[in-house]
Amino acid sequence: MSDVIAVALSALSEKLSDADIDFTAKFVLGDEGSIMVGPDGVTEGDGEADVTMSADPDVFKGILDGSVNPPTAFMSGQLSVDGGMGLAM
């Protein structure tokens, strides 16, 4: 597992620890790999998802730490969304 994925797994797990998620989301971090978020928690992996969000690892890190605004990243083409846009929000 890459360091980028390890840090992202930790950050997402902490942010979503109290969330009740009833769908599956996949975060694709370029060549670093993918993270799955769903009812069973946050894991490294590349499976089927209701929504897939793809971004460069630096953009994803910025989204997690608050230095990058997700809607702005989407509108500028730094973040792509495939699937349920409502779920991405």
mmCIF file of C-alpha atoms in Angstrom:
data_model
loop_
_atom_site.group_PDB
_atom_site.id
_atom_site.type_symbol
_atom_site.label_atom_id
_atom_site.label_comp_id
_atom_site.label_asym_id
_atom_site.label_seq_id
_atom_site.Cartn_x
_atom_site.Cartn_y
_atom_site.Cartn_z
ATOM 1 C CA MET A 1 0.000 0.000 0.000
ATOM 2 C CA SER A 2 1.360 3.416 -0.921
ATOM 3 C CA ASP A 3 1.944 6.098 1.692
ATOM 4 C CA VAL A 4 -0.641 8.295 -0.057
ATOM 5 C CA ILE A 5 -3.318 5.606 0.235
ATOM 6 C CA ALA A 6 -2.380 4.880 3.867
ATOM 7 C CA VAL A 7 -2.718 8.560 4.839
ATOM 8 C CA ALA A 8 -5.998 8.894 2.910
ATOM 9 C CA LEU A 9 -7.422 5.743 4.535
ATOM 10 C CA SER A 10 -6.613 7.103 7.975
ATOM 11 C CA ALA A 11 -8.044 10.558 7.269
ATOM 12 C CA LEU A 12 -11.252 9.236 5.700
ATOM 13 C CA SER A 13 -11.752 6.693 8.470
ATOM 14 C CA GLU A 14 -11.485 9.458 11.060
ATOM 15 C CA LYS A 15 -13.778 11.874 9.183
ATOM 16 C CA LEU A 16 -16.417 9.216 8.543
ATOM 17 C CA SER A 17 -16.246 7.377 11.852
ATOM 18 C CA ASP A 18 -19.763 8.474 12.869
ATOM 19 C CA ALA A 19 -21.303 8.483 9.380
ATOM 20 C CA ASP A 20 -24.125 6.156 8.420
ATOM 21 C CA ILE A 21 -23.288 5.381 4.800
ATOM 22 C CA ASP A 22 -25.778 3.338 2.787
ATOM 23 C CA PHE A 23 -24.023 3.511 -0.594
ATOM 24 C CA THR A 24 -20.588 2.718 -2.001
ATOM 25 C CA ALA A 25 -18.132 5.378 -3.181
ATOM 26 C CA LYS A 26 -14.769 4.880 -4.817
ATOM 27 C CA PHE A 27 -11.974 7.434 -4.720
ATOM 28 C CA VAL A 28 -9.385 6.960 -7.465
ATOM 29 C CA LEU A 29 -6.081 8.653 -6.649
ATOM 30 C CA GLY A 30 -4.277 8.473 -9.971
ATOM 31 C CA ASP A 31 -1.581 5.803 -10.117
ATOM 32 C CA GLU A 32 -1.550 5.492 -6.304
ATOM 33 C CA GLY A 33 -4.652 3.304 -6.209
ATOM 34 C CA SER A 34 -8.253 3.448 -5.030
ATOM 35 C CA ILE A 35 -10.176 3.691 -1.791
ATOM 36 C CA MET A 36 -13.639 2.253 -1.229
ATOM 37 C CA VAL A 37 -16.091 3.820 1.237
ATOM 38 C CA GLY A 38 -19.332 2.092 2.122
ATOM 39 C CA PRO A 39 -21.500 0.554 4.817
ATOM 40 C CA ASP A 40 -18.574 -1.608 5.969
ATOM 41 C CA GLY A 41 -16.173 1.315 6.375
ATOM 42 C CA VAL A 42 -13.124 2.583 4.499
ATOM 43 C CA THR A 43 -10.798 0.156 2.720
ATOM 44 C CA GLU A 44 -8.204 0.076 -0.004
ATOM 45 C CA GLY A 45 -9.631 -1.509 -3.128
ATOM 46 C CA ASP A 46 -11.075 -1.193 -6.582
ATOM 47 C CA GLY A 47 -14.606 -2.544 -6.799
ATOM 48 C CA GLU A 48 -18.040 -1.608 -8.064
ATOM 49 C CA ALA A 49 -19.357 1.674 -6.652
ATOM 50 C CA ASP A 50 -22.467 3.842 -6.832
ATOM 51 C CA VAL A 51 -20.254 6.889 -7.391
ATOM 52 C CA THR A 52 -16.602 7.179 -8.409
ATOM 53 C CA MET A 53 -14.556 10.313 -7.789
ATOM 54 C CA SER A 54 -11.158 10.669 -9.420
ATOM 55 C CA ALA A 55 -8.468 13.211 -8.631
ATOM 56 C CA ASP A 56 -4.734 13.663 -8.527
ATOM 57 C CA PRO A 57 -3.372 12.603 -5.102
ATOM 58 C CA ASP A 58 -2.437 16.228 -4.263
ATOM 59 C CA VAL A 59 -5.954 17.448 -5.049
ATOM 60 C CA PHE A 60 -7.458 14.675 -2.944
ATOM 61 C CA LYS A 61 -5.131 15.543 -0.057
ATOM 62 C CA GLY A 62 -6.239 19.177 -0.345
ATOM 63 C CA ILE A 63 -9.894 18.155 -0.253
ATOM 64 C CA LEU A 64 -9.254 16.141 2.915
ATOM 65 C CA ASP A 65 -7.295 18.894 4.686
ATOM 66 C CA GLY A 66 -9.676 21.659 3.587
ATOM 67 C CA SER A 67 -7.270 23.588 1.378
ATOM 68 C CA VAL A 68 -9.134 22.573 -1.816
ATOM 69 C CA ASN A 69 -12.847 23.237 -2.250
ATOM 70 C CA PRO A 70 -14.483 20.126 -3.800
ATOM 71 C CA PRO A 71 -17.024 22.000 -5.988
ATOM 72 C CA THR A 72 -14.248 24.266 -7.268
ATOM 73 C CA ALA A 73 -12.045 21.236 -7.992
ATOM 74 C CA PHE A 74 -14.937 19.675 -9.914
ATOM 75 C CA MET A 75 -15.723 22.824 -11.901
ATOM 76 C CA SER A 76 -12.035 23.294 -12.793
ATOM 77 C CA GLY A 77 -11.654 19.696 -13.971
ATOM 78 C CA GLN A 78 -9.358 18.645 -11.110
ATOM 79 C CA LEU A 79 -12.017 16.261 -9.735
ATOM 80 C CA SER A 80 -14.204 14.061 -11.905
ATOM 81 C CA VAL A 81 -17.375 12.323 -10.799
ATOM 82 C CA ASP A 82 -18.914 9.273 -12.439
ATOM 83 C CA GLY A 83 -22.238 7.988 -11.167
ATOM 84 C CA GLY A 84 -24.597 9.526 -8.656
ATOM 85 C CA MET A 85 -23.746 13.228 -8.393
ATOM 86 C CA GLY A 86 -26.055 13.530 -5.391
ATOM 87 C CA LEU A 87 -24.042 10.869 -3.602
ATOM 88 C CA ALA A 88 -20.810 12.722 -4.358
ATOM 89 C CA MET A 89 -22.185 15.800 -2.642
#
